[in-house]
Amino acid sequence: MEMQEAPAKAETEDKEKRAEKPKQEAKTEDEANQEQYSTLLSPSEEIYSEAFHATKPPQELPGNARLYRAVCAFLLVICLILLAVVVILGMKRAACEKCPRGWIAYRNYCYFLSTLRLNWDNSQSNCTKVGGSLAVIESQEVQNFLSKNGKLNYWIGLKQDQSEWKWNDNKMLEKSYWKSNPGNGDCALLYSRDPAEKNWAKISCQAASYYICQIEY
């Protein structure tokens, strides 16, 4: 009797074990899915670290930064130089446009160096017809400018009146540039080929010579 019960009991236990095994396997699969879900909800520090390093912008090297600043500074200097050139050329163009064709500009005046020879009075008359007069030289700068640009001998607006030298605007002569031996005429002639410090001569007003007109703009 006991021997018959023993096999039956063993068979029953075996059936119970086979029934519990699928449950354990299902439980293990559920636990694995749960752990995977938890991992997705709470990423590890390694994932955060990898994402941070992936999105962090690359740092510029010190050498590249210095080179960039140097290039920018160089371009800025070039732009300033070009701007200065444009301004200067614009000013020169504006000055040239204020003077009639064939005249040269200096400071606030336009000057005309004639190619026609006349006496002093006729030269002054020709300058008056265009709204000017024979050149008045009251500074070293103007004296240097006219001497440099001239190639010939020119009447200027200086004339002797009763032993006093006056400009054609009735101003007294203050600064002069007479030659060492200027002569004894009553009108002043500028010898542009001589040094600017001493290139005026006293010539007869009836002599024919080239002349310099000036007009103010």
PDB file of C-alpha atoms in Angstrom:
ATOM      1  CA  MET A   1       0.000   0.000   0.000  1.00  0.00           C
ATOM      2  CA  GLU A   2       2.788   2.422   0.972  1.00  0.00           C
ATOM      3  CA  MET A   3       4.743   1.483  -2.134  1.00  0.00           C
ATOM      4  CA  GLN A   4       1.835   2.459  -4.375  1.00  0.00           C
ATOM      5  CA  GLU A   5       1.413   5.819  -2.635  1.00  0.00           C
ATOM      6  CA  ALA A   6       5.087   6.713  -3.045  1.00  0.00           C
ATOM      7  CA  PRO A   7       5.099   6.740  -6.861  1.00  0.00           C
ATOM      8  CA  ALA A   8       1.848   8.623  -6.925  1.00  0.00           C
ATOM      9  CA  LYS A   9       3.233  11.223  -4.569  1.00  0.00           C
ATOM     10  CA  ALA A  10       6.401  11.644  -6.635  1.00  0.00           C
ATOM     11  CA  GLU A  11       4.365  12.027  -9.773  1.00  0.00           C
ATOM     12  CA  THR A  12       2.237  14.699  -8.113  1.00  0.00           C
ATOM     13  CA  GLU A  13       5.314  16.675  -6.972  1.00  0.00           C
ATOM     14  CA  ASP A  14       6.783  16.458 -10.454  1.00  0.00           C
ATOM     15  CA  LYS A  15       3.608  17.902 -11.943  1.00  0.00           C
ATOM     16  CA  GLU A  16       3.652  20.758  -9.427  1.00  0.00           C
ATOM     17  CA  LYS A  17       7.263  21.596 -10.261  1.00  0.00           C
ATOM     18  CA  ARG A  18       6.492  21.638 -13.989  1.00  0.00           C
ATOM     19  CA  ALA A  19       3.556  23.941 -13.299  1.00  0.00           C
ATOM     20  CA  GLU A  20       5.668  26.365 -11.208  1.00  0.00           C
ATOM     21  CA  LYS A  21       8.520  26.567 -13.767  1.00  0.00           C
ATOM     22  CA  PRO A  22       6.624  28.684 -16.357  1.00  0.00           C
ATOM     23  CA  LYS A  23       5.542  31.001 -13.569  1.00  0.00           C
ATOM     24  CA  GLN A  24       9.178  31.524 -12.488  1.00  0.00           C
ATOM     25  CA  GLU A  25      10.264  32.127 -16.079  1.00  0.00           C
ATOM     26  CA  ALA A  26       7.437  34.631 -16.558  1.00  0.00           C
ATOM     27  CA  LYS A  27       8.421  36.340 -13.327  1.00  0.00           C
ATOM     28  CA  THR A  28      12.055  36.570 -14.412  1.00  0.00           C
ATOM     29  CA  GLU A  29      11.047  38.105 -17.762  1.00  0.00           C
ATOM     30  CA  ASP A  30       8.781  40.630 -16.002  1.00  0.00           C
ATOM     31  CA  GLU A  31      11.610  41.618 -13.646  1.00  0.00           C
ATOM     32  CA  ALA A  32      13.968  42.143 -16.582  1.00  0.00           C
ATOM     33  CA  ASN A  33      11.446  44.338 -18.369  1.00  0.00           C
ATOM     34  CA  GLN A  34      10.905  46.331 -15.174  1.00  0.00           C
ATOM     35  CA  GLU A  35      14.648  46.922 -14.728  1.00  0.00           C
ATOM     36  CA  GLN A  36      14.968  48.052 -18.344  1.00  0.00           C
ATOM     37  CA  TYR A  37      12.045  50.455 -17.888  1.00  0.00           C
ATOM     38  CA  SER A  38      13.632  51.851 -14.713  1.00  0.00           C
ATOM     39  CA  THR A  39      16.886  52.400 -16.580  1.00  0.00           C
ATOM     40  CA  LEU A  40      15.108  54.384 -19.253  1.00  0.00           C
ATOM     41  CA  LEU A  41      13.370  56.521 -16.639  1.00  0.00           C
ATOM     42  CA  SER A  42      16.588  57.180 -14.707  1.00  0.00           C
ATOM     43  CA  PRO A  43      19.620  57.307 -17.046  1.00  0.00           C
ATOM     44  CA  SER A  44      22.935  56.647 -15.417  1.00  0.00           C
ATOM     45  CA  GLU A  45      25.547  59.342 -14.737  1.00  0.00           C
ATOM     46  CA  GLU A  46      27.656  57.904 -17.538  1.00  0.00           C
ATOM     47  CA  ILE A  47      24.921  58.696 -20.078  1.00  0.00           C
ATOM     48  CA  TYR A  48      24.620  62.282 -18.768  1.00  0.00           C
ATOM     49  CA  SER A  49      28.398  62.666 -18.888  1.00  0.00           C
ATOM     50  CA  GLU A  50      28.593  61.402 -22.467  1.00  0.00           C
ATOM     51  CA  ALA A  51      25.791  63.738 -23.549  1.00  0.00           C
ATOM     52  CA  PHE A  52      27.501  66.719 -21.842  1.00  0.00           C
ATOM     53  CA  HIS A  53      30.819  66.069 -23.528  1.00  0.00           C
ATOM     54  CA  ALA A  54      29.103  65.552 -26.873  1.00  0.00           C
ATOM     55  CA  THR A  55      27.298  68.912 -26.742  1.00  0.00           C
ATOM     56  CA  LYS A  56      30.088  70.983 -25.154  1.00  0.00           C
ATOM     57  CA  PRO A  57      31.496  73.409 -27.784  1.00  0.00           C
ATOM     58  CA  PRO A  58      35.159  72.982 -28.628  1.00  0.00           C
ATOM     59  CA  GLN A  59      37.417  75.496 -26.911  1.00  0.00           C
ATOM     60  CA  GLU A  60      39.503  77.817 -29.078  1.00  0.00           C
ATOM     61  CA  LEU A  61      43.194  77.380 -28.807  1.00  0.00           C
ATOM     62  CA  PRO A  62      45.070  80.420 -27.416  1.00  0.00           C
ATOM     63  CA  GLY A  63      47.203  80.588 -30.541  1.00  0.00           C
ATOM     64  CA  ASN A  64      44.183  80.735 -32.838  1.00  0.00           C
ATOM     65  CA  ALA A  65      42.595  83.475 -30.721  1.00  0.00           C
ATOM     66  CA  ARG A  66      45.741  85.611 -30.917  1.00  0.00           C
ATOM     67  CA  LEU A  67      45.949  85.102 -34.669  1.00  0.00           C
ATOM     68  CA  TYR A  68      42.291  86.090 -35.071  1.00  0.00           C
ATOM     69  CA  ARG A  69      42.798  89.287 -33.058  1.00  0.00           C
ATOM     70  CA  ALA A  70      45.932  90.147 -35.031  1.00  0.00           C
ATOM     71  CA  VAL A  71      44.113  89.717 -38.352  1.00  0.00           C
ATOM     72  CA  CYS A  72      41.217  91.884 -37.131  1.00  0.00           C
ATOM     73  CA  ALA A  73      43.624  94.614 -35.992  1.00  0.00           C
ATOM     74  CA  PHE A  74      45.453  94.520 -39.333  1.00  0.00           C
ATOM     75  CA  LEU A  75      42.208  94.818 -41.288  1.00  0.00           C
ATOM     76  CA  LEU A  76      41.118  97.718 -39.084  1.00  0.00           C
ATOM     77  CA  VAL A  77      44.359  99.590 -39.796  1.00  0.00           C
ATOM     78  CA  ILE A  78      43.950  98.996 -43.542  1.00  0.00           C
ATOM     79  CA  CYS A  79      40.377 100.329 -43.408  1.00  0.00           C
ATOM     80  CA  LEU A  80      41.504 103.462 -41.543  1.00  0.00           C
ATOM     81  CA  ILE A  81      44.281 104.100 -44.067  1.00  0.00           C
ATOM     82  CA  LEU A  82      41.882 103.706 -46.989  1.00  0.00           C
ATOM     83  CA  LEU A  83      39.398 106.028 -45.297  1.00  0.00           C
ATOM     84  CA  ALA A  84      42.102 108.669 -44.812  1.00  0.00           C
ATOM     85  CA  VAL A  85      43.139 108.380 -48.473  1.00  0.00           C
ATOM     86  CA  VAL A  86      39.530 108.783 -49.614  1.00  0.00           C
ATOM     87  CA  VAL A  87      39.080 111.869 -47.419  1.00  0.00           C
ATOM     88  CA  ILE A  88      42.318 113.483 -48.655  1.00  0.00           C
ATOM     89  CA  LEU A  89      41.502 112.795 -52.299  1.00  0.00           C
ATOM     90  CA  GLY A  90      38.016 114.159 -51.755  1.00  0.00           C
ATOM     91  CA  MET A  91      39.417 117.355 -50.267  1.00  0.00           C
ATOM     92  CA  LYS A  92      41.873 117.774 -53.129  1.00  0.00           C
ATOM     93  CA  ARG A  93      39.156 117.156 -55.679  1.00  0.00           C
ATOM     94  CA  ALA A  94      36.888 119.670 -53.979  1.00  0.00           C
ATOM     95  CA  ALA A  95      39.698 122.249 -54.025  1.00  0.00           C
ATOM     96  CA  CYS A  96      40.434 121.593 -57.696  1.00  0.00           C
ATOM     97  CA  GLU A  97      36.777 121.904 -58.616  1.00  0.00           C
ATOM     98  CA  LYS A  98      36.673 125.355 -57.001  1.00  0.00           C
ATOM     99  CA  CYS A  99      39.381 126.637 -59.329  1.00  0.00           C
ATOM    100  CA  PRO A 100      38.940 127.392 -63.044  1.00  0.00           C
ATOM    101  CA  ARG A 101      40.488 125.026 -65.544  1.00  0.00           C
ATOM    102  CA  GLY A 102      44.253 125.515 -65.788  1.00  0.00           C
ATOM    103  CA  TRP A 103      44.549 127.092 -62.337  1.00  0.00           C
ATOM    104  CA  ILE A 104      46.236 125.494 -59.327  1.00  0.00           C
ATOM    105  CA  ALA A 105      44.792 125.526 -55.812  1.00  0.00           C
ATOM    106  CA  TYR A 106      46.661 126.345 -52.631  1.00  0.00           C
ATOM    107  CA  ARG A 107      44.976 127.056 -49.320  1.00  0.00           C
ATOM    108  CA  ASN A 108      42.110 129.472 -50.042  1.00  0.00           C
ATOM    109  CA  TYR A 109      43.367 130.701 -53.412  1.00  0.00           C
ATOM    110  CA  CYS A 110      43.597 129.636 -57.015  1.00  0.00           C
ATOM    111  CA  TYR A 111      46.720 130.658 -58.947  1.00  0.00           C
ATOM    112  CA  PHE A 112      47.284 131.000 -62.664  1.00  0.00           C
ATOM    113  CA  LEU A 113      50.788 131.041 -64.135  1.00  0.00           C
ATOM    114  CA  SER A 114      50.515 132.763 -67.491  1.00  0.00           C
ATOM    115  CA  THR A 115      52.159 131.801 -70.747  1.00  0.00           C
ATOM    116  CA  LEU A 116      51.668 135.300 -72.125  1.00  0.00           C
ATOM    117  CA  ARG A 117      54.141 138.141 -71.587  1.00  0.00           C
ATOM    118  CA  LEU A 118      52.810 141.602 -70.712  1.00  0.00           C
ATOM    119  CA  ASN A 119      53.970 144.646 -68.766  1.00  0.00           C
ATOM    120  CA  TRP A 120      52.966 145.000 -65.123  1.00  0.00           C
ATOM    121  CA  ASP A 121      49.841 147.147 -65.655  1.00  0.00           C
ATOM    122  CA  ASN A 122      48.457 144.958 -68.441  1.00  0.00           C
ATOM    123  CA  SER A 123      49.153 141.849 -66.396  1.00  0.00           C
ATOM    124  CA  GLN A 124      47.216 143.323 -63.493  1.00  0.00           C
ATOM    125  CA  SER A 125      44.388 144.222 -65.878  1.00  0.00           C
ATOM    126  CA  ASN A 126      44.178 140.667 -67.241  1.00  0.00           C
ATOM    127  CA  CYS A 127      43.955 139.273 -63.708  1.00  0.00           C
ATOM    128  CA  THR A 128      41.212 141.761 -62.815  1.00  0.00           C
ATOM    129  CA  LYS A 129      39.145 140.655 -65.822  1.00  0.00           C
ATOM    130  CA  VAL A 130      38.835 137.140 -64.356  1.00  0.00           C
ATOM    131  CA  GLY A 131      37.936 138.440 -60.895  1.00  0.00           C
ATOM    132  CA  GLY A 132      41.393 138.368 -59.353  1.00  0.00           C
ATOM    133  CA  SER A 133      44.667 140.269 -59.160  1.00  0.00           C
ATOM    134  CA  LEU A 134      48.386 139.746 -59.446  1.00  0.00           C
ATOM    135  CA  ALA A 135      49.601 137.369 -56.732  1.00  0.00           C
ATOM    136  CA  VAL A 136      50.051 138.723 -53.210  1.00  0.00           C
ATOM    137  CA  ILE A 137      52.726 136.825 -51.263  1.00  0.00           C
ATOM    138  CA  GLU A 138      52.421 137.324 -47.519  1.00  0.00           C
ATOM    139  CA  SER A 139      53.829 134.042 -46.204  1.00  0.00           C
ATOM    140  CA  GLN A 140      56.828 131.807 -46.712  1.00  0.00           C
ATOM    141  CA  GLU A 141      54.505 128.929 -47.632  1.00  0.00           C
ATOM    142  CA  VAL A 142      52.947 130.806 -50.551  1.00  0.00           C
ATOM    143  CA  GLN A 143      56.385 131.994 -51.671  1.00  0.00           C
ATOM    144  CA  ASN A 144      57.661 128.409 -51.671  1.00  0.00           C
ATOM    145  CA  PHE A 145      54.569 127.119 -53.472  1.00  0.00           C
ATOM    146  CA  LEU A 146      54.751 129.634 -56.324  1.00  0.00           C
ATOM    147  CA  SER A 147      58.516 129.276 -56.681  1.00  0.00           C
ATOM    148  CA  LYS A 148      58.184 125.494 -56.866  1.00  0.00           C
ATOM    149  CA  ASN A 149      55.371 125.462 -59.430  1.00  0.00           C
ATOM    150  CA  GLY A 150      56.771 128.202 -61.643  1.00  0.00           C
ATOM    151  CA  LYS A 151      59.308 127.632 -64.395  1.00  0.00           C
ATOM    152  CA  LEU A 152      59.760 131.220 -65.592  1.00  0.00           C
ATOM    153  CA  ASN A 153      59.918 134.807 -64.333  1.00  0.00           C
ATOM    154  CA  TYR A 154      56.584 136.260 -63.220  1.00  0.00           C
ATOM    155  CA  TRP A 155      55.129 139.597 -62.227  1.00  0.00           C
ATOM    156  CA  ILE A 156      53.637 139.593 -58.739  1.00  0.00           C
ATOM    157  CA  GLY A 157      51.308 142.186 -57.246  1.00  0.00           C
ATOM    158  CA  LEU A 158      54.044 144.291 -55.632  1.00  0.00           C
ATOM    159  CA  LYS A 159      54.862 147.830 -56.768  1.00  0.00           C
ATOM    160  CA  GLN A 160      56.805 150.791 -55.436  1.00  0.00           C
ATOM    161  CA  ASP A 161      54.791 153.894 -54.601  1.00  0.00           C
ATOM    162  CA  GLN A 162      56.810 156.958 -53.548  1.00  0.00           C
ATOM    163  CA  SER A 163      59.682 154.929 -52.146  1.00  0.00           C
ATOM    164  CA  GLU A 164      57.321 152.499 -50.355  1.00  0.00           C
ATOM    165  CA  TRP A 165      56.613 149.034 -51.617  1.00  0.00           C
ATOM    166  CA  LYS A 166      52.940 148.095 -51.496  1.00  0.00           C
ATOM    167  CA  TRP A 167      50.838 145.195 -52.629  1.00  0.00           C
ATOM    168  CA  ASN A 168      48.043 145.822 -55.093  1.00  0.00           C
ATOM    169  CA  ASP A 169      45.533 145.617 -52.208  1.00  0.00           C
ATOM    170  CA  ASN A 170      47.346 148.649 -50.658  1.00  0.00           C
ATOM    171  CA  LYS A 171      48.944 146.600 -47.861  1.00  0.00           C
ATOM    172  CA  MET A 172      52.507 147.538 -46.980  1.00  0.00           C
ATOM    173  CA  LEU A 173      55.269 145.066 -47.735  1.00  0.00           C
ATOM    174  CA  GLU A 174      56.361 143.338 -44.524  1.00  0.00           C
ATOM    175  CA  LYS A 175      58.260 140.194 -45.499  1.00  0.00           C
ATOM    176  CA  SER A 176      60.415 140.348 -48.641  1.00  0.00           C
ATOM    177  CA  TYR A 177      62.531 137.919 -50.677  1.00  0.00           C
ATOM    178  CA  TRP A 178      64.787 140.281 -52.662  1.00  0.00           C
ATOM    179  CA  LYS A 179      67.835 139.058 -54.489  1.00  0.00           C
ATOM    180  CA  SER A 180      71.232 140.159 -53.242  1.00  0.00           C
ATOM    181  CA  ASN A 181      71.303 142.639 -56.157  1.00  0.00           C
ATOM    182  CA  PRO A 182      67.601 143.207 -56.896  1.00  0.00           C
ATOM    183  CA  GLY A 183      67.970 146.103 -59.347  1.00  0.00           C
ATOM    184  CA  ASN A 184      66.258 149.500 -59.233  1.00  0.00           C
ATOM    185  CA  GLY A 185      62.891 149.135 -61.008  1.00  0.00           C
ATOM    186  CA  ASP A 186      59.480 149.929 -59.504  1.00  0.00           C
ATOM    187  CA  CYS A 187      57.742 146.557 -59.975  1.00  0.00           C
ATOM    188  CA  ALA A 188      58.560 143.161 -58.462  1.00  0.00           C
ATOM    189  CA  LEU A 189      59.370 140.112 -60.567  1.00  0.00           C
ATOM    190  CA  LEU A 190      59.621 136.581 -59.131  1.00  0.00           C
ATOM    191  CA  TYR A 191      62.441 134.445 -60.582  1.00  0.00           C
ATOM    192  CA  SER A 192      61.044 130.976 -59.920  1.00  0.00           C
ATOM    193  CA  ARG A 193      64.217 129.136 -60.932  1.00  0.00           C
ATOM    194  CA  ASP A 194      66.206 130.799 -58.157  1.00  0.00           C
ATOM    195  CA  PRO A 195      66.059 129.773 -54.466  1.00  0.00           C
ATOM    196  CA  ALA A 196      62.760 130.822 -52.902  1.00  0.00           C
ATOM    197  CA  GLU A 197      64.533 132.664 -50.080  1.00  0.00           C
ATOM    198  CA  LYS A 198      65.913 135.295 -52.494  1.00  0.00           C
ATOM    199  CA  ASN A 199      64.292 135.383 -55.916  1.00  0.00           C
ATOM    200  CA  TRP A 200      62.576 138.788 -56.205  1.00  0.00           C
ATOM    201  CA  ALA A 201      63.958 141.486 -58.472  1.00  0.00           C
ATOM    202  CA  LYS A 202      63.073 145.174 -58.987  1.00  0.00           C
ATOM    203  CA  ILE A 203      62.276 145.547 -62.679  1.00  0.00           C
ATOM    204  CA  SER A 204      60.914 148.366 -64.826  1.00  0.00           C
ATOM    205  CA  CYS A 205      57.120 148.141 -64.884  1.00  0.00           C
ATOM    206  CA  GLN A 206      57.169 148.567 -68.693  1.00  0.00           C
ATOM    207  CA  ALA A 207      59.147 145.361 -69.245  1.00  0.00           C
ATOM    208  CA  ALA A 208      57.251 142.419 -70.709  1.00  0.00           C
ATOM    209  CA  SER A 209      57.117 139.299 -68.592  1.00  0.00           C
ATOM    210  CA  TYR A 210      54.892 136.420 -67.558  1.00  0.00           C
ATOM    211  CA  TYR A 211      52.651 136.942 -64.540  1.00  0.00           C
ATOM    212  CA  ILE A 212      50.791 135.122 -61.748  1.00  0.00           C
ATOM    213  CA  CYS A 213      47.114 135.810 -61.092  1.00  0.00           C
ATOM    214  CA  GLN A 214      45.263 134.827 -57.945  1.00  0.00           C
ATOM    215  CA  ILE A 215      41.582 134.563 -57.047  1.00  0.00           C
ATOM    216  CA  GLU A 216      40.090 133.660 -53.692  1.00  0.00           C
ATOM    217  CA  TYR A 217      37.582 130.844 -53.358  1.00  0.00           C
TER     218      TYR A 217
END
